[in-house]
Short mmCIF file of C-alpha atoms and ligand atoms in Angstrom, two decimals:
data_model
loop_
_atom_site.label_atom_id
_atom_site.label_comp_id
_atom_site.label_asym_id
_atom_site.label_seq_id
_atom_site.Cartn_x
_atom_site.Cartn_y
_atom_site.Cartn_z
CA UNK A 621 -14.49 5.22 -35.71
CA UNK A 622 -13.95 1.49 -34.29
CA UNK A 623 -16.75 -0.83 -35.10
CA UNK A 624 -19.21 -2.63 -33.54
CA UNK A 625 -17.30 -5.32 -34.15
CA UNK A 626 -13.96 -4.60 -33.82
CA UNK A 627 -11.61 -7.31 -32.24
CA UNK A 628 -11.50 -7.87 -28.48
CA UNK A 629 -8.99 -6.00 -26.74
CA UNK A 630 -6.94 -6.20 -23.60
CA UNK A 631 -5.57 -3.14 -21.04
CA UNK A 632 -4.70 -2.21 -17.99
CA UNK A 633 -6.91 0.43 -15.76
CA UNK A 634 -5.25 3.37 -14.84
CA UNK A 635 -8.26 5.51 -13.44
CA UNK A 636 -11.91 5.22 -11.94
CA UNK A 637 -14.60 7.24 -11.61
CA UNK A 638 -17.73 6.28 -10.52
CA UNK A 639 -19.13 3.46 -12.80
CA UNK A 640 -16.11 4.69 -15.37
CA UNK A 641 -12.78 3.95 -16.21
CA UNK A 642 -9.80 4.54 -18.32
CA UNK A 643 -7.86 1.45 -19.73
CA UNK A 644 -5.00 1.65 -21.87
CA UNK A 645 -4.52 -1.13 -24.22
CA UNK A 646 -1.23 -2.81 -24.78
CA UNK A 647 -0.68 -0.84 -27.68
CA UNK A 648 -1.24 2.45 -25.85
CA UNK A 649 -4.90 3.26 -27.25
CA UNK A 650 -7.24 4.58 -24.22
CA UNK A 651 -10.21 3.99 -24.03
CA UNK A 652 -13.38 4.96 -21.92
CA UNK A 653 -14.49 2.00 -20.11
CA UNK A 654 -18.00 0.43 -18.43
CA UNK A 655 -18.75 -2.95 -16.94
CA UNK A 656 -22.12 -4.28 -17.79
CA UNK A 657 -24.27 -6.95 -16.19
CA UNK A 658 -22.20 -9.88 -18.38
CA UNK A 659 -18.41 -8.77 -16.82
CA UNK A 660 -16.96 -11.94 -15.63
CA UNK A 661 -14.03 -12.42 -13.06
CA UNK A 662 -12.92 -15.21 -11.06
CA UNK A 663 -11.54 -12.66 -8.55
CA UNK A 664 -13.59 -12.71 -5.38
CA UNK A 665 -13.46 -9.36 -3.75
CA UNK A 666 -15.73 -6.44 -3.56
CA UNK A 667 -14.14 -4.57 -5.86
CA UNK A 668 -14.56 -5.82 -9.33
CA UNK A 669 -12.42 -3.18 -11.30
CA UNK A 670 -9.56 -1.40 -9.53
CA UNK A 671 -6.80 0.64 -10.62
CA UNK A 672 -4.11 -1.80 -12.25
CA UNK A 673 -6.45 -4.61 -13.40
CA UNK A 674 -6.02 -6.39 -16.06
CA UNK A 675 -9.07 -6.19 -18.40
CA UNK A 676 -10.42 -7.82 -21.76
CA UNK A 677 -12.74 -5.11 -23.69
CA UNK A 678 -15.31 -5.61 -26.31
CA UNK A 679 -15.12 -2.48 -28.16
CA UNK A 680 -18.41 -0.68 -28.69
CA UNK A 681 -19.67 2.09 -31.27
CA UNK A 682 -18.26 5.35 -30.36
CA UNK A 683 -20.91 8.03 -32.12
CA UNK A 684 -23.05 9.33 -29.12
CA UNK A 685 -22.19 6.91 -26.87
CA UNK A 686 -20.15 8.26 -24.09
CA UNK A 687 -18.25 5.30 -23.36
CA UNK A 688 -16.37 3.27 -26.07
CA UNK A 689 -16.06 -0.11 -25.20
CA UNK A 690 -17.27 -2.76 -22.43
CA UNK A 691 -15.23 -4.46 -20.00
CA UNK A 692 -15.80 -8.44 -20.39
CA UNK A 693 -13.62 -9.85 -17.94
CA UNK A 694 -10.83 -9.05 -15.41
CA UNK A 695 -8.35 -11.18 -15.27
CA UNK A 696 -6.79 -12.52 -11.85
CA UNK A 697 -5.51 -10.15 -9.52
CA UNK A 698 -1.44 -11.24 -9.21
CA UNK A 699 -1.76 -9.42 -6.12
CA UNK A 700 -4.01 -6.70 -3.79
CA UNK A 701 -3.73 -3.81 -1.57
CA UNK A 702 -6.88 -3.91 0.12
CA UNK A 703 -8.81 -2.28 3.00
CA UNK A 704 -11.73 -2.75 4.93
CA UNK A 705 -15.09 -0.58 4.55
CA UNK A 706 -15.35 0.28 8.18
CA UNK A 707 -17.93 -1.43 8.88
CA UNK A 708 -17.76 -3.27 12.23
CA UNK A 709 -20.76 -4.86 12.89
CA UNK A 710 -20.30 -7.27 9.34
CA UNK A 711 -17.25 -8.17 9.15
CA UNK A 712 -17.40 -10.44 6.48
CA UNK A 713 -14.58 -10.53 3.78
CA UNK A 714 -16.73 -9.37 1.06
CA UNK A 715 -16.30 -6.19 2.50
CA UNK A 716 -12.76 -6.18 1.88
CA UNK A 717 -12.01 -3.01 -0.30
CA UNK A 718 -9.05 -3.28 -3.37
CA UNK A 719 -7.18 -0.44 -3.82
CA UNK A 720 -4.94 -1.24 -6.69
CA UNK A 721 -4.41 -4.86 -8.23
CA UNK A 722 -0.78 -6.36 -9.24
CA UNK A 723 1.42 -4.32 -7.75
CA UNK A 724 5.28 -5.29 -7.83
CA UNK A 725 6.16 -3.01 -5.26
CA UNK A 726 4.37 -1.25 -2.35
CA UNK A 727 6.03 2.30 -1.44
CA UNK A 728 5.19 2.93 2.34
CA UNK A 729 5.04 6.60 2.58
CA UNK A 730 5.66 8.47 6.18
CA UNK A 731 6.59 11.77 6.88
CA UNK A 732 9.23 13.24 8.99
CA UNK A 733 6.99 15.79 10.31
CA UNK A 734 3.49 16.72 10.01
CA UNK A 735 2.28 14.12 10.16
CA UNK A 736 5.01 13.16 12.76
CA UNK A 737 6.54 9.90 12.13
CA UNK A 738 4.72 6.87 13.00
CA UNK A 739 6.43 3.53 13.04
CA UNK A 740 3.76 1.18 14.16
CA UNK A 741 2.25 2.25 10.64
CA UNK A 742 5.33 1.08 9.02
CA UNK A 743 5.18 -2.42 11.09
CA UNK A 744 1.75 -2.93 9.77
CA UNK A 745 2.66 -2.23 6.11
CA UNK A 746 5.90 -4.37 6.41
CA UNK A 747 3.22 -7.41 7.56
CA UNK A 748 0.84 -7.53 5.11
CA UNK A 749 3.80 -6.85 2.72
CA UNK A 750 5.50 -9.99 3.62
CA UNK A 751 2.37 -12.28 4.31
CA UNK A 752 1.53 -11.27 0.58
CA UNK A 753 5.62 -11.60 -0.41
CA UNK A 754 5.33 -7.87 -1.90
CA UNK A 755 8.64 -5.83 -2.20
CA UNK A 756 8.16 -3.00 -0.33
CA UNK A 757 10.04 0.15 0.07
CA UNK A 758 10.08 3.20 2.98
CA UNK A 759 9.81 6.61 1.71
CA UNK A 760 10.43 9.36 4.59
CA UNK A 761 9.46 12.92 3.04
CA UNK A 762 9.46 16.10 4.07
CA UNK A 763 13.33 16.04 5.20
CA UNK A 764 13.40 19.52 4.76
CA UNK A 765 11.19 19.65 7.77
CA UNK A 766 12.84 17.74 10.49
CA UNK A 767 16.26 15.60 9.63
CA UNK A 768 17.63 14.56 12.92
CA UNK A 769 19.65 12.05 13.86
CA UNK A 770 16.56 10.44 15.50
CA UNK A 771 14.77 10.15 12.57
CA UNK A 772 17.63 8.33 10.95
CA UNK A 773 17.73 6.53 14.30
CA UNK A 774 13.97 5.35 14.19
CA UNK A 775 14.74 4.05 10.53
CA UNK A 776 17.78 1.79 11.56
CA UNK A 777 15.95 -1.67 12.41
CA UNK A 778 14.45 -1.31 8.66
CA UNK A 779 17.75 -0.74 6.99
CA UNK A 780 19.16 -3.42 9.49
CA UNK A 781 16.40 -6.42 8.26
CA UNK A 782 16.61 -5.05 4.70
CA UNK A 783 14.27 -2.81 3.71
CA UNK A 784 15.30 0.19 1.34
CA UNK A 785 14.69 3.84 2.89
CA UNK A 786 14.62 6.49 1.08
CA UNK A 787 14.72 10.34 2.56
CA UNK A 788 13.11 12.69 0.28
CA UNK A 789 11.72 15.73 0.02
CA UNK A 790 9.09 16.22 -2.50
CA UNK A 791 9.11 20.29 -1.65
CA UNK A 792 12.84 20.85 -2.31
CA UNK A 793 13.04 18.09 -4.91
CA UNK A 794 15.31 16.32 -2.60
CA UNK A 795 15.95 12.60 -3.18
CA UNK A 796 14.15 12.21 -6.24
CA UNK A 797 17.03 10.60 -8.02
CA UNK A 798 17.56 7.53 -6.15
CA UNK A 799 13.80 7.16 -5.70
CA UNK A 800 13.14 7.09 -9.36
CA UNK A 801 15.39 4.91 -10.14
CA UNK A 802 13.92 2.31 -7.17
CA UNK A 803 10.55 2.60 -8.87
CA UNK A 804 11.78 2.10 -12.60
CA UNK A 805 10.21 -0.72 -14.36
CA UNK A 806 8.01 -1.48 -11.94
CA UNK A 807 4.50 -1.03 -11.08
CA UNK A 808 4.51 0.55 -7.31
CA UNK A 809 1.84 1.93 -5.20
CA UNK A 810 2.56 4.36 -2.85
CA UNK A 811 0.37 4.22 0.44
CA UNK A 812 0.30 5.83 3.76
CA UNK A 813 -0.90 8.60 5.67
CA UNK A 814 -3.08 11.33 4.67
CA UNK A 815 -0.74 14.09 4.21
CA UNK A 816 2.69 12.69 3.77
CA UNK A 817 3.29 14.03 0.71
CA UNK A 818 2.01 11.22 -1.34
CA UNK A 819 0.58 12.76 -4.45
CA UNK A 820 3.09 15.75 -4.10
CA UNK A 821 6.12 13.01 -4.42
CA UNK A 822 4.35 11.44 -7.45
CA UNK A 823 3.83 14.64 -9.42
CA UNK A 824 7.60 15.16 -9.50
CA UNK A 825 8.61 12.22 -10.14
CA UNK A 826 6.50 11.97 -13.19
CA UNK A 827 7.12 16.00 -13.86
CA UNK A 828 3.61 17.07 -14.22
CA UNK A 829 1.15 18.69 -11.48
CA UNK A 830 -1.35 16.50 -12.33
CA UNK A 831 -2.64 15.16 -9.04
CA UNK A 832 -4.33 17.27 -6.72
CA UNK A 833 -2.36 17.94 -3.46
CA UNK A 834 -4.00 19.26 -0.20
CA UNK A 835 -2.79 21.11 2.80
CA UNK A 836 -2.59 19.48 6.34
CA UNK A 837 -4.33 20.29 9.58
CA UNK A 838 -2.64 23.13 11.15
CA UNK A 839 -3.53 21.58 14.53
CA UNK A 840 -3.40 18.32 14.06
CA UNK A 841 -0.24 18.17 11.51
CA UNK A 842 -2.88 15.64 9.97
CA UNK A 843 -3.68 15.39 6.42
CA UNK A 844 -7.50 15.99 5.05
CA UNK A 845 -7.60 13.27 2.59
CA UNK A 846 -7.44 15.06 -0.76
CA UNK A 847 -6.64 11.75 -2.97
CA UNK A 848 -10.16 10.34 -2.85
CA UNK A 849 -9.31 7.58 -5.27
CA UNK A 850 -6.75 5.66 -6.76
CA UNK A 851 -4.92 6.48 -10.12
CA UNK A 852 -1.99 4.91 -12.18
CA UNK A 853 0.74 7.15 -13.45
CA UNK A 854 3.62 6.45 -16.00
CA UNK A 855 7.12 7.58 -15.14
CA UNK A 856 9.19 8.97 -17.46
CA UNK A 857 12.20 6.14 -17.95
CA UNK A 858 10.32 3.44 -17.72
CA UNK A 859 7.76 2.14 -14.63
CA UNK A 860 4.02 2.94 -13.22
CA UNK A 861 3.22 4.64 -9.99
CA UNK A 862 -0.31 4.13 -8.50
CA UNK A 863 -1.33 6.96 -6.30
CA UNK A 864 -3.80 6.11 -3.65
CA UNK A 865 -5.68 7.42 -0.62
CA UNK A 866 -4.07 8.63 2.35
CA UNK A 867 -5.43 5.65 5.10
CA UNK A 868 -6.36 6.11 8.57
CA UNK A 869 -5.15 2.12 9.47
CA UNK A 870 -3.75 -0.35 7.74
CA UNK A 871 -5.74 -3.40 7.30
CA UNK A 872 -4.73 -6.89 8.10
CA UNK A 873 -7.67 -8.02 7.85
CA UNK A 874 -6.23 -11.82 6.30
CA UNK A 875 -3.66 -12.13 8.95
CA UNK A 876 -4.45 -14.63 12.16
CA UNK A 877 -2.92 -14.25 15.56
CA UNK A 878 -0.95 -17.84 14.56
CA UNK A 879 0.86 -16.62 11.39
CA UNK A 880 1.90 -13.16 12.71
CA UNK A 881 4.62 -14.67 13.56
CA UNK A 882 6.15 -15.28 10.31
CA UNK A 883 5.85 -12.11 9.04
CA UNK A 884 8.12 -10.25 11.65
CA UNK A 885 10.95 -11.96 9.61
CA UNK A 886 13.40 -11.17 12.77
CA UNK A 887 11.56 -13.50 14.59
CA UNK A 888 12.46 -16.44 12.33
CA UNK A 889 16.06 -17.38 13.74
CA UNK A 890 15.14 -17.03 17.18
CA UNK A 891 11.75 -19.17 17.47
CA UNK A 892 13.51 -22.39 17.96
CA UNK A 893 14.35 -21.18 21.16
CA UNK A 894 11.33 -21.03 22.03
CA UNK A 895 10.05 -23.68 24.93
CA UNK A 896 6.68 -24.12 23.25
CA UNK A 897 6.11 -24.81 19.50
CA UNK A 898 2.94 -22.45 19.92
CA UNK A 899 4.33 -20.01 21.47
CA UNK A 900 2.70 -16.48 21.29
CA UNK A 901 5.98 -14.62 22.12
CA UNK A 902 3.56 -12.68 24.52
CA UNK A 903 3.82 -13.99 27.87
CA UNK A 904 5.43 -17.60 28.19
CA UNK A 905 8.62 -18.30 29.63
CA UNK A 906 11.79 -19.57 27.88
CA UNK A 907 10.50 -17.76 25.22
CA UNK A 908 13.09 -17.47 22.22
CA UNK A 909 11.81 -13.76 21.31
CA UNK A 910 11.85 -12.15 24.65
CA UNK A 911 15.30 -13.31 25.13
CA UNK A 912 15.93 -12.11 21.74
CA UNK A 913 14.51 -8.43 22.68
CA UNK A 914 16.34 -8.65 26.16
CA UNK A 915 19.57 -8.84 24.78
CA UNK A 916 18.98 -6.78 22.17
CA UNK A 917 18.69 -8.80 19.01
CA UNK A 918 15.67 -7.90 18.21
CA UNK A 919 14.20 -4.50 18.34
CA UNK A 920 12.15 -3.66 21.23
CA UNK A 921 10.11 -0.94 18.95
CA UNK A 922 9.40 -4.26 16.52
CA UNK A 923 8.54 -6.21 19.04
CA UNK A 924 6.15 -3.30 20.98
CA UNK A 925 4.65 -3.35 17.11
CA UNK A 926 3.61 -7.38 17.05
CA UNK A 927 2.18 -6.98 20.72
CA UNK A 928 -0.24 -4.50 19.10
CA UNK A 929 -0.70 -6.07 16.23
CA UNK A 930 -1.24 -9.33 18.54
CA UNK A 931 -3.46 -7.60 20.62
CA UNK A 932 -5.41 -6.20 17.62
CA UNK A 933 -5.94 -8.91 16.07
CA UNK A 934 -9.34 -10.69 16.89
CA UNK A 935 -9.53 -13.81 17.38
CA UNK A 936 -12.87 -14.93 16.19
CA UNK A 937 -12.08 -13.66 12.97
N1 LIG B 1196 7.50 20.80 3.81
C1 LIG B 1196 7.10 19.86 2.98
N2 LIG B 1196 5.80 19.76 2.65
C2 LIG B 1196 5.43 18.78 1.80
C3 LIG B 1196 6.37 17.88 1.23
N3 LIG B 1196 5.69 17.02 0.44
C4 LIG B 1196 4.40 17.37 0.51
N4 LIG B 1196 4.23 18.44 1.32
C5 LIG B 1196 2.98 19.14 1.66
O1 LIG B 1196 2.17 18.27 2.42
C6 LIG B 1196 0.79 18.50 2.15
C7 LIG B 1196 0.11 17.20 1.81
O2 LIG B 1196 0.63 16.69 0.61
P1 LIG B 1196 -0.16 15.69 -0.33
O3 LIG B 1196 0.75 15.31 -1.45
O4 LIG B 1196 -1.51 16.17 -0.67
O5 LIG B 1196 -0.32 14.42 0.67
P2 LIG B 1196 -0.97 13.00 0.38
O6 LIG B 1196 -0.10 12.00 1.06
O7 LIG B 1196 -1.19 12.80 -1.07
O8 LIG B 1196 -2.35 13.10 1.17
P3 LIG B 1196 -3.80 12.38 0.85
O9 LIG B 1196 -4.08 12.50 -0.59
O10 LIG B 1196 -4.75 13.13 1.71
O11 LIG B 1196 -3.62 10.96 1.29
C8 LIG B 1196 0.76 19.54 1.02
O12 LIG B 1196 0.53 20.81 1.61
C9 LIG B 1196 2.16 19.45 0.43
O13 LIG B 1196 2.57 20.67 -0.17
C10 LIG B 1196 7.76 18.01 1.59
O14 LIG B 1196 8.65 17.30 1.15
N5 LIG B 1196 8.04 19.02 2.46
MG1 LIG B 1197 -2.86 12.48 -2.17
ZN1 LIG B 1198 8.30 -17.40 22.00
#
């Protein structure tokens, strides 16, 4: 039994539930985890322990208790996949929602089919993913459903700015390979979609059935949002996969309408063309990126993806 005053201890949290969670400790111990009133972080989001954190623990007496030890600090998140509580009327950023802390890697996941492909997702993903200077990668499952040449077509801007994709499908264990070995020694978080295949893809990669899978709207081809939170996975050969809920948008909530700009990264050698230094690339003439999407340079499905980011963005925020 560990004592009341065993040593401090340091982990990482792989699961929550409710006010609970799993850390493991460095040297693989896991423990059962609460906060208390005294939990200290300098981290200043809502969420004050999320899935990948880094925590110190005070161990406590194990007995009756049902949890054995306290979390006394989290340390600083390296970096955040967040999203915001839908709740439009206070928008404040305290509201802002972390999925899973200090990732290395975010795995966009789409599907081919069911849900139908959807690049304006990707464009958002590929946004935050620069603004935070994440490595991301595109997953596009359920080949076995739809591989056409348009698919591969839709994909060819990514592969053209250099961003991996990946074709897999989780159902006919097709594409595993090269995916696993993308995602060894890393710590990646796979997000998208409800019903891409998400959770399906991670239980083969790490070869058990652990993670509850759900069907998807026969109507709708949409997904009913079986992962309800977030959990942290090792993968045999070396790395950690973070399973998380399917989204219904991605949230940008930290990007302005001024810095969009910089996180199309096509965009970059073509804004010195631009007449005005503050150019929106929306409407103004001599405008380096409409000449750019003119001619071709740039792709027009890209550029259709900052005008609604543009346009989404609000202002006053
Ligand atoms: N045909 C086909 N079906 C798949 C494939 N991968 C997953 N599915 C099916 O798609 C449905 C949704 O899969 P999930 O793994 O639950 O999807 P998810 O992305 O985790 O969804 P949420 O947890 O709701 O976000 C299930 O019925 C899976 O069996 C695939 O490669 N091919
Ligand atoms: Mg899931
Ligand atoms: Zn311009």
């Amino acid at each position: 039994m560990k004592s009341l005053n065993a040593p401090a201890t340091a982990g990482v949290v792989t699961e929550v539930s409710g006010a609970s969670y799993i850390v493991i400790s460095e040297d693989g111990t896991e423990f059962r985890a609460r906060t208390f009133p005294g939990t200290k972080t300098d981290n200043g989001d809502a969420s004050l322990v999320v899935v990948g954190d880094s925590v110190e623990l005070k161990l406590i007496e194990t007995g009756t208790a049902l949890f054995e030890a306290v979390i006394t600090f989290v340390r600083p998140r390296r970096s955040a996949l967040t999203r915001k509580r839908d709740v439009r009327r206070n928008r404040s950023k305290e509201k802002t929602q972390v999925i899973a802390a200090n990732i290395d890697q975010l795995v966009v996941v789409v599907s081919t089919y069911e849900p139908l492909l959807n690049t304006r997702l990707i464009d958002r993903y590929l946004v935050f993913a620069e603004s935070e200077k994440l490595e991301t990668i595109i997953v596009v499952n359920k080949i076995d459903l739809e591989d056409s040449s348009e698919t591969r077509e839709m994909m060819k801007p990514y592969k053209a700015l250099g961003y991996r994709v990946f074709y897999t499908s989780a159902e006919k264990k097709r594409g595993m390979k090269a995916l696993k070995k993308a995602l060894a020694g890393k710590l990646s978080a796979f997000s998208g979609h409800s019903g891409v295949g998400k959770s399906t893809l991670i239980n083969q990669l790490s070869g058990h059935e652990r993670l509850k899978t759900g069907e998807t709207n026969e109507k709708t081809g949409k997904g009913l949002h079986t992962t309800s939170n977030s959990v942290m996975l090792f993968l045999p050969g070396g790395g950690f996969i973070i399973d998380t809920p399917g989204i219904r948008e991605f949230n940008l909530s930290d990007i302005t309408r001024e810095n969009l700009r910089f996180y199309f990264k096509e965009f970059l050698s073509f804004m010195h063309d631009c007449a005005y230094s503050s150019c929106t690339h929306t409407v103004e003439p001599k405008c380096g990126i409409l000449k750019a999407v003119e001619s071709g340079h740039i792709d027009s499905e890209r550029y259709e993806s900052y005008l609604a980011i543009y346009e989404s963005i609000d202002q006053n925020s």
